[in-house]
PDB file of C-alpha atoms in Angstrom:
ATOM      1  CA  MET A  22       0.000   0.000   0.000  1.00  0.00           C
ATOM      2  CA  SER A  23       1.401   3.397  -0.942  1.00  0.00           C
ATOM      3  CA  ALA A  24       1.290   6.595   1.087  1.00  0.00           C
ATOM      4  CA  PRO A  25      -1.247   9.264   0.080  1.00  0.00           C
ATOM      5  CA  ASP A  26       0.056  11.746  -2.475  1.00  0.00           C
ATOM      6  CA  SER A  27       0.343  15.019  -0.569  1.00  0.00           C
ATOM      7  CA  SER A  28       1.068  16.883  -3.808  1.00  0.00           C
ATOM      8  CA  LEU A  29      -2.560  16.511  -4.875  1.00  0.00           C
ATOM      9  CA  PRO A  30      -4.589  19.643  -4.186  1.00  0.00           C
ATOM     10  CA  SER A  31      -7.066  19.252  -1.364  1.00  0.00           C
ATOM     11  CA  ILE A  32     -10.707  19.940  -2.022  1.00  0.00           C
ATOM     12  CA  PRO A  33     -11.661  23.300  -0.486  1.00  0.00           C
ATOM     13  CA  ARG A  34     -13.991  22.674   2.427  1.00  0.00           C
ATOM     14  CA  LEU A  35     -15.367  24.641   5.326  1.00  0.00           C
ATOM     15  CA  PRO A  36     -14.233  22.980   8.536  1.00  0.00           C
ATOM     16  CA  HIS A  37     -16.879  22.397  11.209  1.00  0.00           C
ATOM     17  CA  LEU A  38     -17.180  25.659  13.128  1.00  0.00           C
ATOM     18  CA  THR A  39     -19.191  26.809  16.102  1.00  0.00           C
ATOM     19  CA  THR A  40     -19.716  30.384  17.246  1.00  0.00           C
ATOM     20  CA  ARG A  41     -22.478  32.693  18.391  1.00  0.00           C
ATOM     21  CA  ASP A  42     -24.320  35.171  16.222  1.00  0.00           C
ATOM     22  CA  LEU A  43     -24.654  38.761  17.400  1.00  0.00           C
ATOM     23  CA  ASN A  44     -27.949  37.881  19.107  1.00  0.00           C
ATOM     24  CA  GLY A  45     -26.028  35.383  21.249  1.00  0.00           C
ATOM     25  CA  VAL A  46     -27.478  32.267  19.579  1.00  0.00           C
ATOM     26  CA  ARG A  47     -25.061  29.383  19.108  1.00  0.00           C
ATOM     27  CA  ARG A  48     -24.524  28.586  15.410  1.00  0.00           C
ATOM     28  CA  LYS A  49     -22.765  25.762  13.603  1.00  0.00           C
ATOM     29  CA  LEU A  50     -21.382  25.730  10.092  1.00  0.00           C
ATOM     30  CA  PRO A  51     -21.866  23.817   7.928  1.00  0.00           C
ATOM     31  CA  ASN A  52     -25.475  23.675   9.010  1.00  0.00           C
ATOM     32  CA  GLY A  53     -27.102  21.116   6.706  1.00  0.00           C
ATOM     33  CA  ARG A  54     -28.154  23.736   4.153  1.00  0.00           C
ATOM     34  CA  LEU A  55     -26.528  25.396   1.196  1.00  0.00           C
ATOM     35  CA  SER A  56     -24.913  28.515   2.579  1.00  0.00           C
ATOM     36  CA  VAL A  57     -23.391  31.606   1.068  1.00  0.00           C
ATOM     37  CA  LEU A  58     -20.673  32.954   3.317  1.00  0.00           C
ATOM     38  CA  VAL A  59     -19.535  36.539   2.943  1.00  0.00           C
ATOM     39  CA  ILE A  60     -16.168  36.655   4.670  1.00  0.00           C
ATOM     40  CA  ALA A  61     -14.545  39.946   5.634  1.00  0.00           C
ATOM     41  CA  TYR A  62     -11.131  40.511   7.205  1.00  0.00           C
ATOM     42  CA  GLN A  63     -10.911  44.301   7.560  1.00  0.00           C
ATOM     43  CA  ARG A  64     -13.419  46.833   8.853  1.00  0.00           C
ATOM     44  CA  TRP A  65     -13.439  48.760   5.533  1.00  0.00           C
ATOM     45  CA  GLN A  66     -14.545  45.589   3.746  1.00  0.00           C
ATOM     46  CA  GLN A  67     -18.031  46.057   5.181  1.00  0.00           C
ATOM     47  CA  LEU A  68     -18.545  48.390   2.204  1.00  0.00           C
ATOM     48  CA  GLU A  69     -17.960  45.409  -0.122  1.00  0.00           C
ATOM     49  CA  VAL A  70     -20.181  43.172   2.019  1.00  0.00           C
ATOM     50  CA  ASP A  71     -23.017  45.683   1.784  1.00  0.00           C
ATOM     51  CA  THR A  72     -22.937  45.564  -2.033  1.00  0.00           C
ATOM     52  CA  TRP A  73     -23.848  41.846  -1.863  1.00  0.00           C
ATOM     53  CA  VAL A  74     -26.683  42.042   0.683  1.00  0.00           C
ATOM     54  CA  PRO A  75     -29.574  42.930  -1.692  1.00  0.00           C
ATOM     55  CA  ALA A  76     -28.577  40.159  -4.129  1.00  0.00           C
ATOM     56  CA  LEU A  77     -28.149  37.612  -1.341  1.00  0.00           C
ATOM     57  CA  HIS A  78     -31.492  38.561   0.165  1.00  0.00           C
ATOM     58  CA  ALA A  79     -33.118  37.996  -3.257  1.00  0.00           C
ATOM     59  CA  ILE A  80     -31.251  34.694  -3.712  1.00  0.00           C
ATOM     60  CA  GLU A  81     -32.416  33.492  -0.310  1.00  0.00           C
ATOM     61  CA  HIS A  82     -36.014  34.182  -1.323  1.00  0.00           C
ATOM     62  CA  ALA A  83     -35.621  32.682  -4.812  1.00  0.00           C
ATOM     63  CA  PHE A  84     -34.171  29.345  -3.685  1.00  0.00           C
ATOM     64  CA  ASP A  85     -35.467  26.966  -1.048  1.00  0.00           C
ATOM     65  CA  ASP A  86     -33.173  25.831   1.741  1.00  0.00           C
ATOM     66  CA  ILE A  87     -30.361  28.350   1.320  1.00  0.00           C
ATOM     67  CA  SER A  88     -28.994  30.822   3.843  1.00  0.00           C
ATOM     68  CA  TYR A  89     -26.407  33.547   3.769  1.00  0.00           C
ATOM     69  CA  TYR A  90     -24.152  34.717   6.544  1.00  0.00           C
ATOM     70  CA  GLU A  91     -21.706  37.540   7.108  1.00  0.00           C
ATOM     71  CA  LEU A  92     -18.508  36.219   8.678  1.00  0.00           C
ATOM     72  CA  PRO A  93     -16.160  38.845  10.053  1.00  0.00           C
ATOM     73  CA  VAL A  94     -12.835  37.108  10.728  1.00  0.00           C
ATOM     74  CA  VAL A  95     -11.268  39.294  13.374  1.00  0.00           C
ATOM     75  CA  GLY A  96      -8.260  37.377  14.596  1.00  0.00           C
ATOM     76  CA  GLU A  97      -7.465  35.894  17.944  1.00  0.00           C
ATOM     77  CA  THR A  98      -8.206  38.108  20.932  1.00  0.00           C
ATOM     78  CA  SER A  99      -8.991  37.827  24.620  1.00  0.00           C
ATOM     79  CA  ALA A 100     -12.446  36.990  25.960  1.00  0.00           C
ATOM     80  CA  ILE A 101     -12.795  40.619  27.102  1.00  0.00           C
ATOM     81  CA  GLY A 102     -11.827  41.840  23.626  1.00  0.00           C
ATOM     82  CA  ARG A 103     -14.400  39.511  22.028  1.00  0.00           C
ATOM     83  CA  ARG A 104     -17.162  40.682  24.368  1.00  0.00           C
ATOM     84  CA  ASN A 105     -16.318  44.332  23.715  1.00  0.00           C
ATOM     85  CA  LEU A 106     -16.256  43.928  19.943  1.00  0.00           C
ATOM     86  CA  ASP A 107     -19.490  41.906  19.950  1.00  0.00           C
ATOM     87  CA  PHE A 108     -21.113  44.628  22.074  1.00  0.00           C
ATOM     88  CA  TRP A 109     -20.112  47.393  19.662  1.00  0.00           C
ATOM     89  CA  MET A 110     -21.101  45.343  16.628  1.00  0.00           C
ATOM     90  CA  ARG A 111     -24.548  44.655  18.169  1.00  0.00           C
ATOM     91  CA  ARG A 112     -24.959  48.380  18.857  1.00  0.00           C
ATOM     92  CA  GLY A 113     -24.038  49.168  15.257  1.00  0.00           C
ATOM     93  CA  ILE A 114     -26.480  46.598  13.838  1.00  0.00           C
ATOM     94  CA  PRO A 115     -29.972  47.323  15.207  1.00  0.00           C
ATOM     95  CA  ASP A 116     -31.745  44.742  12.985  1.00  0.00           C
ATOM     96  CA  ARG A 117     -32.097  41.357  14.753  1.00  0.00           C
ATOM     97  CA  GLY A 118     -32.193  39.528  11.417  1.00  0.00           C
ATOM     98  CA  THR A 119     -28.869  41.008  10.364  1.00  0.00           C
ATOM     99  CA  ARG A 120     -27.395  40.212  13.776  1.00  0.00           C
ATOM    100  CA  ALA A 121     -28.587  36.594  13.368  1.00  0.00           C
ATOM    101  CA  ARG A 122     -26.646  36.390  10.084  1.00  0.00           C
ATOM    102  CA  THR A 123     -23.459  37.875  11.537  1.00  0.00           C
ATOM    103  CA  LEU A 124     -21.125  35.191  12.869  1.00  0.00           C
ATOM    104  CA  THR A 125     -17.857  36.627  14.131  1.00  0.00           C
ATOM    105  CA  PHE A 126     -14.831  34.344  14.224  1.00  0.00           C
ATOM    106  CA  TYR A 127     -11.933  35.170  16.512  1.00  0.00           C
ATOM    107  CA  VAL A 128      -9.362  32.970  14.806  1.00  0.00           C
ATOM    108  CA  ASP A 129      -6.191  33.242  12.755  1.00  0.00           C
ATOM    109  CA  ALA A 130      -7.342  34.621   9.389  1.00  0.00           C
ATOM    110  CA  ALA A 131      -4.903  32.575   7.294  1.00  0.00           C
ATOM    111  CA  GLY A 132      -5.936  29.401   9.092  1.00  0.00           C
ATOM    112  CA  PHE A 133      -9.581  30.258   8.427  1.00  0.00           C
ATOM    113  CA  ARG A 134      -9.247  31.046   4.722  1.00  0.00           C
ATOM    114  CA  GLU A 135      -6.796  28.346   3.597  1.00  0.00           C
ATOM    115  CA  PRO A 136      -9.180  25.341   3.938  1.00  0.00           C
ATOM    116  CA  LEU A 137     -11.674  27.318   1.825  1.00  0.00           C
ATOM    117  CA  GLY A 138      -9.100  27.958  -0.914  1.00  0.00           C
ATOM    118  CA  ILE A 139      -9.235  31.728  -0.401  1.00  0.00           C
ATOM    119  CA  PRO A 140      -5.888  33.075  -1.638  1.00  0.00           C
ATOM    120  CA  ASP A 141      -5.683  36.360   0.282  1.00  0.00           C
ATOM    121  CA  GLU A 142      -7.451  38.916   2.455  1.00  0.00           C
ATOM    122  CA  GLU A 143      -7.302  41.891   0.085  1.00  0.00           C
ATOM    123  CA  HIS A 144     -11.075  41.798  -0.534  1.00  0.00           C
ATOM    124  CA  ILE A 145     -14.040  39.974   0.889  1.00  0.00           C
ATOM    125  CA  ALA A 146     -14.598  36.385  -0.157  1.00  0.00           C
ATOM    126  CA  VAL A 147     -18.033  35.133  -1.156  1.00  0.00           C
ATOM    127  CA  VAL A 148     -18.226  31.367  -0.847  1.00  0.00           C
ATOM    128  CA  LEU A 149     -21.032  28.892  -1.565  1.00  0.00           C
ATOM    129  CA  VAL A 150     -20.759  25.730   0.515  1.00  0.00           C
ATOM    130  CA  ASP A 151     -22.929  22.648   0.383  1.00  0.00           C
ATOM    131  CA  VAL A 152     -24.606  20.905   3.311  1.00  0.00           C
ATOM    132  CA  ASP A 153     -21.296  19.281   4.282  1.00  0.00           C
ATOM    133  CA  GLY A 154     -19.124  22.384   3.809  1.00  0.00           C
ATOM    134  CA  LEU A 155     -17.714  21.521   0.373  1.00  0.00           C
ATOM    135  CA  VAL A 156     -16.904  24.721  -1.530  1.00  0.00           C
ATOM    136  CA  LEU A 157     -19.048  24.833  -4.675  1.00  0.00           C
ATOM    137  CA  TRP A 158     -18.322  28.404  -5.774  1.00  0.00           C
ATOM    138  CA  ARG A 159     -16.024  31.212  -4.724  1.00  0.00           C
ATOM    139  CA  GLY A 160     -15.751  34.869  -5.636  1.00  0.00           C
ATOM    140  CA  SER A 161     -14.192  37.976  -4.151  1.00  0.00           C
ATOM    141  CA  GLY A 162     -14.754  41.688  -3.922  1.00  0.00           C
ATOM    142  CA  ALA A 163     -17.795  43.850  -4.367  1.00  0.00           C
ATOM    143  CA  HIS A 164     -20.937  42.550  -6.052  1.00  0.00           C
ATOM    144  CA  THR A 165     -21.126  42.569  -9.828  1.00  0.00           C
ATOM    145  CA  PRO A 166     -23.991  41.344 -12.003  1.00  0.00           C
ATOM    146  CA  ALA A 167     -21.644  38.761 -13.581  1.00  0.00           C
ATOM    147  CA  ALA A 168     -20.604  37.406 -10.174  1.00  0.00           C
ATOM    148  CA  GLU A 169     -24.240  37.179  -9.095  1.00  0.00           C
ATOM    149  CA  ARG A 170     -25.186  35.297 -12.276  1.00  0.00           C
ATOM    150  CA  SER A 171     -22.310  32.886 -11.710  1.00  0.00           C
ATOM    151  CA  LEU A 172     -23.341  32.327  -8.082  1.00  0.00           C
ATOM    152  CA  ARG A 173     -26.974  31.750  -9.073  1.00  0.00           C
ATOM    153  CA  LEU A 174     -25.864  29.188 -11.667  1.00  0.00           C
ATOM    154  CA  ALA A 175     -23.796  27.369  -9.033  1.00  0.00           C
ATOM    155  CA  ILE A 176     -26.819  27.340  -6.711  1.00  0.00           C
ATOM    156  CA  ARG A 177     -29.084  25.992  -9.475  1.00  0.00           C
ATOM    157  CA  ASN A 178     -26.531  23.277 -10.227  1.00  0.00           C
ATOM    158  CA  ALA A 179     -26.267  22.375  -6.547  1.00  0.00           C
ATOM    159  CA  THR A 180     -30.017  22.238  -6.015  1.00  0.00           C
ATOM    160  CA  SER A 181     -30.574  20.081  -9.090  1.00  0.00           C
ATOM    161  CA  ARG A 182     -28.062  17.409  -7.992  1.00  0.00           C
ATOM    162  CA  PRO A 183     -29.393  14.333  -6.249  1.00  0.00           C
ATOM    163  CA  PRO A 184     -28.430  14.038  -2.580  1.00  0.00           C
ATOM    164  CA  HIS A 185     -25.170  12.236  -1.891  1.00  0.00           C
TER     165      HIS A 185
END
């Protein structure tokens, strides 16, 4: 029996993650649904995130059993630092629905993005994962009509596949 070939590229996959949304509800990803993850690394990237929200809201209503989440990846910090940042983020986001979609991760950014196949942190990443966390589509930066069409096609392809 031969050893596995480590030179083969790994399949991008979201590792199993647990955190709390900004309402304090415990959330797990993957969560058994198709999910679009909008991942931001810098505060200014919220401007890019906001360009995607109307399209993602429409996608969520157009397709059954799909959710989208905003995932700020902040970096490792103390428990006090996490509580303070969560407090200020909650204050800045008055809508409970938006807070329910916001899952902050206090982890090493490179360690978070590498399993997903995200090459850098220069812009936001928009990632479609299946029920098991397999990356089905990936984009970056502000919303464009072409990126939205490509994402919608990936969702249609994913929802037309038989379960595995």
